Coordinates of C-alpha atoms and ligand atoms in Angstrom, one line a residue:
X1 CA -6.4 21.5 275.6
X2 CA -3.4 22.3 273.5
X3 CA -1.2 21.1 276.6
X4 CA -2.5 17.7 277.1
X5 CA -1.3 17.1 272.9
X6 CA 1.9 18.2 273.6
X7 CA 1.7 15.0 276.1
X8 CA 0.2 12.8 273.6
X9 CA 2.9 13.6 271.8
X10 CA 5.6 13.3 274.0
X11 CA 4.4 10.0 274.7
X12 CA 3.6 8.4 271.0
X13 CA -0.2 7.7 272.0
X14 CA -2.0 8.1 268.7
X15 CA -5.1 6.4 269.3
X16 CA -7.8 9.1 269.5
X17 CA -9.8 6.2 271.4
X18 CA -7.7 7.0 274.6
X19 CA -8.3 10.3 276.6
X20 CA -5.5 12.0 278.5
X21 CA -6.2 13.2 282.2
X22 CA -4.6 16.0 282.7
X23 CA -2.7 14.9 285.8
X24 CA 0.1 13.0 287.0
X25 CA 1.4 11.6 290.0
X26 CA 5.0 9.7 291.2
X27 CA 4.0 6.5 293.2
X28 CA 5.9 3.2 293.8
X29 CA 5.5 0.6 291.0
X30 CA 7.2 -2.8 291.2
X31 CA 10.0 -1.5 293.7
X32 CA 10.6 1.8 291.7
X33 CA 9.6 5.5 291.9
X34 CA 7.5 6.3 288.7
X35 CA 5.9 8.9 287.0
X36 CA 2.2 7.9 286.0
X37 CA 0.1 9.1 283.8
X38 CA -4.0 8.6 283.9
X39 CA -6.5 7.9 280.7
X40 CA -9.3 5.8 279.6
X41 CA -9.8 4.0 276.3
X42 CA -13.3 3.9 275.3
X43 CA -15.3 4.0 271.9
X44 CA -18.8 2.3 270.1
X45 CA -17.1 -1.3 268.8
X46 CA -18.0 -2.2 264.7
X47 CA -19.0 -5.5 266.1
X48 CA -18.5 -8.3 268.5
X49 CA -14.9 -10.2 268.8
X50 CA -16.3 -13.4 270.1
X51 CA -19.4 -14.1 267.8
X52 CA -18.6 -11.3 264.6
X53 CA -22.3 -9.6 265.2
X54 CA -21.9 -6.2 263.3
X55 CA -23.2 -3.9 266.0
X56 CA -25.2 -1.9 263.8
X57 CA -27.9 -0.1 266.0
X58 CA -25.0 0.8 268.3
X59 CA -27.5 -1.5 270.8
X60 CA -26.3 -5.0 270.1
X61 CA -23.3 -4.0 272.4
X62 CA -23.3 -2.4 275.4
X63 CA -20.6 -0.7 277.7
X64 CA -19.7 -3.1 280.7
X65 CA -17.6 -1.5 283.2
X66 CA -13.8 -0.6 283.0
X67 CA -10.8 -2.7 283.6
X68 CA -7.7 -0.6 284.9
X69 CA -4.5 -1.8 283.0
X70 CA -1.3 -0.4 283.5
X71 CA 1.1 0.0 280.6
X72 CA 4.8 0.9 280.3
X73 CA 5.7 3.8 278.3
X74 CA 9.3 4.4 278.3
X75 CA 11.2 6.0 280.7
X76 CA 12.3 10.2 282.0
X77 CA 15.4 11.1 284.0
X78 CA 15.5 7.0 284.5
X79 CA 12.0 6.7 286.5
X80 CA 9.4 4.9 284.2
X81 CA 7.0 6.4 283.1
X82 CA 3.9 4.3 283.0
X83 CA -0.3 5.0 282.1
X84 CA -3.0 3.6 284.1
X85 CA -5.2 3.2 281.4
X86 CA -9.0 2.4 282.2
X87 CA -10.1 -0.4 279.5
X88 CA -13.8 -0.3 278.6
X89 CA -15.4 -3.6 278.6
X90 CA -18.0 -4.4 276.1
X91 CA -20.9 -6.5 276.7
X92 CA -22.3 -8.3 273.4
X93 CA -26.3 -9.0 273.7
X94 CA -26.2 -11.9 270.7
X95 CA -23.8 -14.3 272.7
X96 CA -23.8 -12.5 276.2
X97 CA -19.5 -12.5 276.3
X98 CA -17.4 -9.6 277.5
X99 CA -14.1 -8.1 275.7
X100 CA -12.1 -5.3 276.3
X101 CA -11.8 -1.8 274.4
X102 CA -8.0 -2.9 272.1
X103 CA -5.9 0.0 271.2
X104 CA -2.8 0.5 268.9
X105 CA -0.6 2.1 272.0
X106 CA -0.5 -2.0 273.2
X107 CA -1.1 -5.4 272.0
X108 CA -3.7 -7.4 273.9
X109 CA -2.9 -8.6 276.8
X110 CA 0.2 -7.1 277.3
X111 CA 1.7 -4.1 279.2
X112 CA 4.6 -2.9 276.9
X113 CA 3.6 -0.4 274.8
X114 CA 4.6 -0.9 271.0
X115 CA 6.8 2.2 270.4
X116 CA 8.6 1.1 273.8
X117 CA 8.8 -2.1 272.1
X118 CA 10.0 -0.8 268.8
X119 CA 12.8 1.2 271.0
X120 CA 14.1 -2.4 271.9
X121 CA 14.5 -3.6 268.8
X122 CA 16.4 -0.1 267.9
X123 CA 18.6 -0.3 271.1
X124 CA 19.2 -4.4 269.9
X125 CA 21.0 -3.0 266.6
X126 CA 24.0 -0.8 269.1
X127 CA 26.9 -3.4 270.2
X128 CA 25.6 -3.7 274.0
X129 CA 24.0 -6.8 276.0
X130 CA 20.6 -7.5 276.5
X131 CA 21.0 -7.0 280.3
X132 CA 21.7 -3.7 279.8
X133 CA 19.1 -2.6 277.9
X134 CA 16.8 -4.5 280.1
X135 CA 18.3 -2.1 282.6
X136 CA 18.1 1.0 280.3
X137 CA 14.5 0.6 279.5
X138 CA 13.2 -0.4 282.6
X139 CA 12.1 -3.8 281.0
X140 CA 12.8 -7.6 282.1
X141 CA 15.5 -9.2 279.8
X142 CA 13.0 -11.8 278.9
X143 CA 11.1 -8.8 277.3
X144 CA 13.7 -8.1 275.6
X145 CA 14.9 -11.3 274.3
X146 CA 10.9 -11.9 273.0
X147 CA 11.5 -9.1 271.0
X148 CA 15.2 -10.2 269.9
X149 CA 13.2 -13.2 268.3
X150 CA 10.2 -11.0 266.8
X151 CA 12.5 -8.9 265.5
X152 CA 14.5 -11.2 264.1
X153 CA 12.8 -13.9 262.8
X154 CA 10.8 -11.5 260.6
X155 CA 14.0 -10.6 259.4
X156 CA 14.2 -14.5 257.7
X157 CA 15.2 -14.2 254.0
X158 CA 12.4 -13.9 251.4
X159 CA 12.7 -17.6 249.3
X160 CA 12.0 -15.6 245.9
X161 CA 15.0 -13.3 246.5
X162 CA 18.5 -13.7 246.1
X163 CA 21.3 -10.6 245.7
X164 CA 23.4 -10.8 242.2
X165 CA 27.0 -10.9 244.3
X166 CA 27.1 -12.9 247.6
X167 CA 29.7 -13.5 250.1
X168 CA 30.2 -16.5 251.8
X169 CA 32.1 -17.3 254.8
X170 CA 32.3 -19.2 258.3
X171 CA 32.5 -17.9 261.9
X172 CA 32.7 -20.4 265.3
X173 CA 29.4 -20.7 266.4
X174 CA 27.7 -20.8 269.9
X175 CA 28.9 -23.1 272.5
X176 CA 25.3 -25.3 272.1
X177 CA 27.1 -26.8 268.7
X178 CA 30.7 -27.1 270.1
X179 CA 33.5 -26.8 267.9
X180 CA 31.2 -26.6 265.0
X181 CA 31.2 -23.7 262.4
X182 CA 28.2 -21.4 261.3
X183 CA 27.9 -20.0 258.2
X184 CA 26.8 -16.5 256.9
X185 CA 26.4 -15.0 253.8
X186 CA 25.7 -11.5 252.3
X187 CA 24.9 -9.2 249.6
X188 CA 28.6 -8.4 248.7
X189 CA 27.7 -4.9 247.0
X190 CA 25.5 -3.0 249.9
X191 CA 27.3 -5.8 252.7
X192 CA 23.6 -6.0 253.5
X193 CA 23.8 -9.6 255.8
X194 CA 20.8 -12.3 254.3
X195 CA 21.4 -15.2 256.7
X196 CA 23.2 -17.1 258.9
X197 CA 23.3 -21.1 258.9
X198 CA 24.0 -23.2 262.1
X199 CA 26.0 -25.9 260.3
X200 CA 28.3 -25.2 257.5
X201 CA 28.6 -28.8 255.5
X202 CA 28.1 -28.9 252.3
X203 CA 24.7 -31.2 252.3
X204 CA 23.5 -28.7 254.8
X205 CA 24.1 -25.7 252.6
X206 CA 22.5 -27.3 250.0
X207 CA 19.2 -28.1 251.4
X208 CA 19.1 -24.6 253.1
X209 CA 20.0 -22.8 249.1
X210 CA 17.5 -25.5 247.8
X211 CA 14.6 -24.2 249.3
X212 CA 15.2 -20.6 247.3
X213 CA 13.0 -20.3 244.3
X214 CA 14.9 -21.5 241.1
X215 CA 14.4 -18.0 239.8
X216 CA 15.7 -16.3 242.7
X217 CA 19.6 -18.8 242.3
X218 CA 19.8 -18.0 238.5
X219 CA 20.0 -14.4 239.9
X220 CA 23.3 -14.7 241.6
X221 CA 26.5 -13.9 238.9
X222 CA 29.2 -14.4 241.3
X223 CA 30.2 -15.7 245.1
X224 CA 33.0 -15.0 246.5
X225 CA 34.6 -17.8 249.0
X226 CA 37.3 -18.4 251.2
X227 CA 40.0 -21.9 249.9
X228 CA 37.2 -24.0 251.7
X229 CA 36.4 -26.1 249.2
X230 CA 32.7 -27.7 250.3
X231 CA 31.6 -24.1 249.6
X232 CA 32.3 -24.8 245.5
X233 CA 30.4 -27.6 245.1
X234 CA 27.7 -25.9 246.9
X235 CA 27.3 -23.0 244.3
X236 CA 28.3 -25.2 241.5
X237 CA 24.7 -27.3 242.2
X238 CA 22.9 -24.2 243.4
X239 CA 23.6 -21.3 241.4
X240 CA 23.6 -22.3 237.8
X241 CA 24.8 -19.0 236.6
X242 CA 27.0 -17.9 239.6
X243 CA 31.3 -17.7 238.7
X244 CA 33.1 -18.6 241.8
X245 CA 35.7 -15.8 243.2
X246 CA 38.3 -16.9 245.7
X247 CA 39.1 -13.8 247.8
X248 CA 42.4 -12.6 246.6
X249 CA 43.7 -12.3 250.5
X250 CA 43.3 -15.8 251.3
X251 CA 45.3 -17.0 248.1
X252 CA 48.2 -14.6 249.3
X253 CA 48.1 -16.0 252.8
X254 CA 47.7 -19.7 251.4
X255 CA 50.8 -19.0 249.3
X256 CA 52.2 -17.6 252.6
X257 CA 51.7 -20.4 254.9
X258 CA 53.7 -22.7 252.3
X259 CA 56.4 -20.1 252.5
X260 CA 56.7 -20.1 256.2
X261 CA 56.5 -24.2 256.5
X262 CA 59.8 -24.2 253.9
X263 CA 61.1 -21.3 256.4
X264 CA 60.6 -23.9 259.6
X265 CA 61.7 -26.8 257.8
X266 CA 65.1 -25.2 257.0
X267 CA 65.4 -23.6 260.3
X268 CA 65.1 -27.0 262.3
X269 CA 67.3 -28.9 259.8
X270 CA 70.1 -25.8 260.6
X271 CA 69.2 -26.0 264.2
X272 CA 72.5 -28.0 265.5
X273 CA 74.9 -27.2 262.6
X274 CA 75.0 -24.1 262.2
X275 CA 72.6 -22.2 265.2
X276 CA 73.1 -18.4 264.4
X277 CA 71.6 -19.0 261.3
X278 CA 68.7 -20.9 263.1
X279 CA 68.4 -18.1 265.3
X280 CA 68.2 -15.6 262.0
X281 CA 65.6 -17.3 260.3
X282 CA 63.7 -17.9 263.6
X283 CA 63.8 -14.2 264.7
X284 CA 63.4 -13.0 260.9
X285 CA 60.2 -14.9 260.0
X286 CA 59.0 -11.5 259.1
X287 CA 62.0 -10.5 256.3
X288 CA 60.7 -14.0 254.7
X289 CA 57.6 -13.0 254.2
X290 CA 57.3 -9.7 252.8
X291 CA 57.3 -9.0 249.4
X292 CA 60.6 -8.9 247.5
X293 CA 59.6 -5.8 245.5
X294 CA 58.9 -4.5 249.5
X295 CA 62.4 -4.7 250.9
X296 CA 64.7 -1.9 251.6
X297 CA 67.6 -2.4 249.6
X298 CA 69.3 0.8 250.4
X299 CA 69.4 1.7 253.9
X300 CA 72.3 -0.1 255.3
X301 CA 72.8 -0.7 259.1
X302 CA 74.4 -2.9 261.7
X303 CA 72.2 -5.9 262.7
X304 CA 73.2 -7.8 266.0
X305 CA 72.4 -11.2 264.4
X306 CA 74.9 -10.1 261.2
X307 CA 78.5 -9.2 260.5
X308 CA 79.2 -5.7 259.0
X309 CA 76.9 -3.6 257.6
X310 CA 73.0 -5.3 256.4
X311 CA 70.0 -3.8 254.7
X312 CA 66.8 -5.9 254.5
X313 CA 67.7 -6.9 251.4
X314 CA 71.1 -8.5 252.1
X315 CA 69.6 -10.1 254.9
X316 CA 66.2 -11.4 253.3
X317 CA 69.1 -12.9 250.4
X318 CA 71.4 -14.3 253.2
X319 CA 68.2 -16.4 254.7
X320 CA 67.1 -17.7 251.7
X321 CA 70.2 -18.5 250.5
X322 CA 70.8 -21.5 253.4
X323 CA 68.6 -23.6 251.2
X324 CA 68.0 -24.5 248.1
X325 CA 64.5 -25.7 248.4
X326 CA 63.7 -22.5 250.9
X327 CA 65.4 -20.3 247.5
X328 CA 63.3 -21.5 245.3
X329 CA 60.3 -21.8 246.8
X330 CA 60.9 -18.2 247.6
X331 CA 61.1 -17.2 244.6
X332 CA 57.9 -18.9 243.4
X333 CA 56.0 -17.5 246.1
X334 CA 56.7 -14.0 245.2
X335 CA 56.6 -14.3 241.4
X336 CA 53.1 -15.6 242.0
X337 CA 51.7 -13.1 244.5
X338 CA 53.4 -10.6 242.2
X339 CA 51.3 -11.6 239.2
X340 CA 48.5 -11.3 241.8
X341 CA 49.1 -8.2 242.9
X342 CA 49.2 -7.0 239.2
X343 CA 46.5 -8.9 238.5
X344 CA 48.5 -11.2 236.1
X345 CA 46.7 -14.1 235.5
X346 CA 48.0 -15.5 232.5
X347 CA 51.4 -15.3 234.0
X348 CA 50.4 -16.8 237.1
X349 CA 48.9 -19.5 235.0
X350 CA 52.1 -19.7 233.2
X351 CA 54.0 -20.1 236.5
X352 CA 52.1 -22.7 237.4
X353 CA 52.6 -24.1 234.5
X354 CA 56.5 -24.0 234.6
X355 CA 56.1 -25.8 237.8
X356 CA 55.7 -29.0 236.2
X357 CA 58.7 -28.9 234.8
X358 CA 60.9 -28.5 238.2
X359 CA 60.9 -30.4 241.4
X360 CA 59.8 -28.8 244.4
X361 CA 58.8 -30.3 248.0
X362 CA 56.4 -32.6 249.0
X363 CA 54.3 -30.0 250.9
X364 CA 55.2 -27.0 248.3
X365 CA 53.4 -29.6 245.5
X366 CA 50.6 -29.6 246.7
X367 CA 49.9 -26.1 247.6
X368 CA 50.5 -25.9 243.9
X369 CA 48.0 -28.8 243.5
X370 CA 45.5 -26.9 245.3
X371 CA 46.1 -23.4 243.1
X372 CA 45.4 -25.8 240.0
X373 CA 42.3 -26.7 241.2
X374 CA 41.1 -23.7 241.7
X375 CA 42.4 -21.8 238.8
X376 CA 39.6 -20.5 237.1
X377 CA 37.8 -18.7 240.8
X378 CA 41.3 -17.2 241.1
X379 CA 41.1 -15.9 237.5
X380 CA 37.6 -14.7 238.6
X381 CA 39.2 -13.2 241.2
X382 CA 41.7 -11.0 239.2
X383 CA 38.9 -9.6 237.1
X384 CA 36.5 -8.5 239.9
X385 CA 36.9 -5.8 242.8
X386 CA 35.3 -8.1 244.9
X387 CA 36.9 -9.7 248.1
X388 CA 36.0 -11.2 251.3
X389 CA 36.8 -8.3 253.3
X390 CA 33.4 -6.9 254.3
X391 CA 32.2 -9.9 255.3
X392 CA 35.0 -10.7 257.1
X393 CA 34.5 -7.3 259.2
X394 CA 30.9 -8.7 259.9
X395 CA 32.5 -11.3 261.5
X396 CA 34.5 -9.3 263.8
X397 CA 31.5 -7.5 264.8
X398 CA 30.0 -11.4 265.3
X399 CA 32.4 -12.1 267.6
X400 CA 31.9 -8.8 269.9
X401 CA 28.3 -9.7 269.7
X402 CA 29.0 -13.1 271.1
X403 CA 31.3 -11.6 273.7
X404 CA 29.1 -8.9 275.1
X405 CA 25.9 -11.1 275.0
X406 CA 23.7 -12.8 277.1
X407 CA 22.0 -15.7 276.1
X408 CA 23.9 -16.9 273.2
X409 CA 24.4 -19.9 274.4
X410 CA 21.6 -20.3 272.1
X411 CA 22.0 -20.0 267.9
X412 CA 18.4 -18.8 267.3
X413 CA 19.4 -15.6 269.8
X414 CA 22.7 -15.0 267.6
X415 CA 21.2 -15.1 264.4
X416 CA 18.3 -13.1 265.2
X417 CA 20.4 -10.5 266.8
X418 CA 23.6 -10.5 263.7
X419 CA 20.3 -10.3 261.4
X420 CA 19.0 -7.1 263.4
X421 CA 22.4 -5.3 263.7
X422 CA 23.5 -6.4 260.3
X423 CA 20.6 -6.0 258.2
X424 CA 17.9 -3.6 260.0
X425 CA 19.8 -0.7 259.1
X426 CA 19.4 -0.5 255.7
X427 CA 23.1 0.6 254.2
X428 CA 23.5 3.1 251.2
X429 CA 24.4 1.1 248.0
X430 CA 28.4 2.0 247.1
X431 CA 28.5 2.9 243.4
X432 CA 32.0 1.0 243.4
X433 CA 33.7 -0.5 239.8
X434 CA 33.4 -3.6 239.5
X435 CA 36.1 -4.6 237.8
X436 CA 40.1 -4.6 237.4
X437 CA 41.6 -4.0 234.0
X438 CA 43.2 -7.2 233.4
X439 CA 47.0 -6.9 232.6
X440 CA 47.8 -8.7 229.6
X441 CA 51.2 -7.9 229.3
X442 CA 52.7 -9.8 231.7
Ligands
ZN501 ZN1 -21.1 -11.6 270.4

């Protein structure tokens, strides 16, 4: 009856094994009003499950009776919709056991049928908790965390695969490991996520890498960090081939942060002598920071902190100005995120350089130190288009996870569910360049 295919339909059974009633009722099923539908699986069985007998004569097995089972289907106008399917049992004549009729609608002994269950897993990849799409679906949260962890673990990495550019960075992980930081990587062209790593330290990165086929590391041309250094050694042992790129923000901000410290340290030295000029640099932490080639030099105005007429240039000068130190590290600091901005690098290395030949503070040295050090990734970093700026979305997204989510106390539950958001849905590959044109010039 071309009716009772339209229900098939409706309700994904594909199994020509099962026969549709045509009838349906609304009854009371574990405390809520459903709507049931009414069918029985039955066909001849290719051979016993117990003893393997191929049931060739269609007489070593006989038909034994049904066995009513009820299975969820999904859910209409929030009632769920459920089928009270009759089972077939099977009697085998060689070893004298029963078994029931299977069927692709369910899995054996259970009463969740698989395209309900494969609607989890798709409702798992939207931002929402696992409560609520227990709710939803008409499920029990357990049901849906056992599929969280299907789902996910068959997500797990292949060992014989590895993406050409990777991202790597850290996000705080579940209250179980307190204060401890999880790691996560990704393929840094298509942001596709590959894994996540309950413990960040370097010997614990490098057993988890380790297990990847050799093949599969010599792959990988470049990773792109964050300053933490543990990360280096890491890819220097693992990835024989792989360049390192420090993510161009994180230099900026590290060249920041020793900008601000030379701020504070002139401010509180200023504090009893001369306080309107602590209050200036205290309130205009901002005017420090920004870009020299950024400030207004034209508009003037009157400022309540300043005497006659200021633009932010004048003022920006005037702050500077009350030290020496705070001058020239200032100036530093901008020529060298200038030269990365323009992606300079053999000025930057010549500033650098020039360094040496000056003195500068304690703390300001070693900031410089550290850029040494890690001269060549930032060079790396100045010649590809690559940053640490998808990832570090990802991470966002990590965090909303964590916030909206039950059970998370729990890593295995975060991972599977960052793997399933992150990576289930495939995204289209960016054709993006690859490359800056490096400026030689400067
Ligand atoms: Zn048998």
């Amino acid at each position: 009856m071309a009716h009772i295919h339209s229900i098939r339909n409706i309700l994904e059974i594909k199994d020509e094994n099962i026969q549709i009633e045509n009838k349906t009722t609304e009854e009371n099923h574990n405390n809520s009003k459903s709507i049931i539908f009414y069918g029985t699986l039955t066909y001849t069985p290719s051979g016993c499950t117990n003893c393997g007998v191929i049931n060739e004569s269609h007489a070593d097995i006989v038909k034994n009776g049904t066995k009513m089972s009820i299975i969820k289907l999904g859910q209409f106008n929030f009632k769920p919709v459920l089928l009270k399917l009759k089972k077939q049992r099977f009697l085998c004549k060689h070893c004298r056991s029963t078994f029931s009729a299977q069927t692709s609608l369910v899995d054996r002994n259970c009463f969740i049928s698989n395209p309900l269950k494969a609607l989890i897993v798709m409702e798992l990849v939207e931002e929402q908790s696992m409560t609520l799409i227990a709710k939803h679906l008409n499920v029990s949260v357990s049901t849906v965390l056992r599929q969280l962890i299907k789902a996910g673990e068959g997500l797990r990495p292949a060992k014989n695969y590895l993406p050409i550019h990777l991202g790597f960075d850290e996000f705080k992980s579940v209250k179980q490991v307190s204060g401890a930081m999880s790691f996560i990587f990704i393929d840094n062209i298509n942001h596709e996520v590959i894994d996540i790593v309950e413990n960040r330290q370097q010997r614990y990165l490098m057993d988890y890498f380790m297990r990847f086929s050799y093949e599969a590391r010599k792959r990988v041309q470049t990773v792109t960090i964050d300053m933490y250094s543990p990360y280096i050694g890491v890819i220097n042992d693992c990835f024989p081939n792989a360049k390192i790129i420090i993510d161009r923000f994180h230099i900026v901000q590290h060249l920041n942060r020793c900008l601000n410290q030379m701020r504070i340290k002139t401010m509180n030295k200023l504090r009893n002598v001369q306080p309107r000029d602590y209050r200036k640099l205290k309130k205009q932490w901002k005017l420090v920071l920004k870009n020299t080639s950024d400030l207004n030099f034209n508009n003037f105005f009157t400022h309540r902190l300043y005497d006659g007429m200021v633009s932010e240039y004048t003022m920006a000068n005037y702050l500077i100005e009350l030290s020496p130190q705070l001058r020239d590290t200032y100036e530093l600091v901008n020529n060298l995120k200038s030269a990365i901005r323009h992606h300079q690098f053999d000025r930057f290395k010549q500033l650098l350089q020039d360094t040496k030949k000056r003195t500068y503070p304690r703390k300001v040295r070693t900031v410089l130190q550290t850029l040494e050090k890690y001269l060549d990734p930032i060079e790396e970093s100045l010649i590809y288009t690559l940053s640490n700026g998808p990832i570090e979305g990802i991470n966002n997204k990590i965090k909303n996870i964590k916030r909206s989510g039950y059970g998370y106390r729990n890593f295995r539950n975060l991972r599977c569910r960052a793997l399933i958001v992150f990576s289930l849905v495939k995204r289209k590959n960016e054709s993006k360049e690859l490359y800056y044109e490096l400026d030689k010039a400067g």
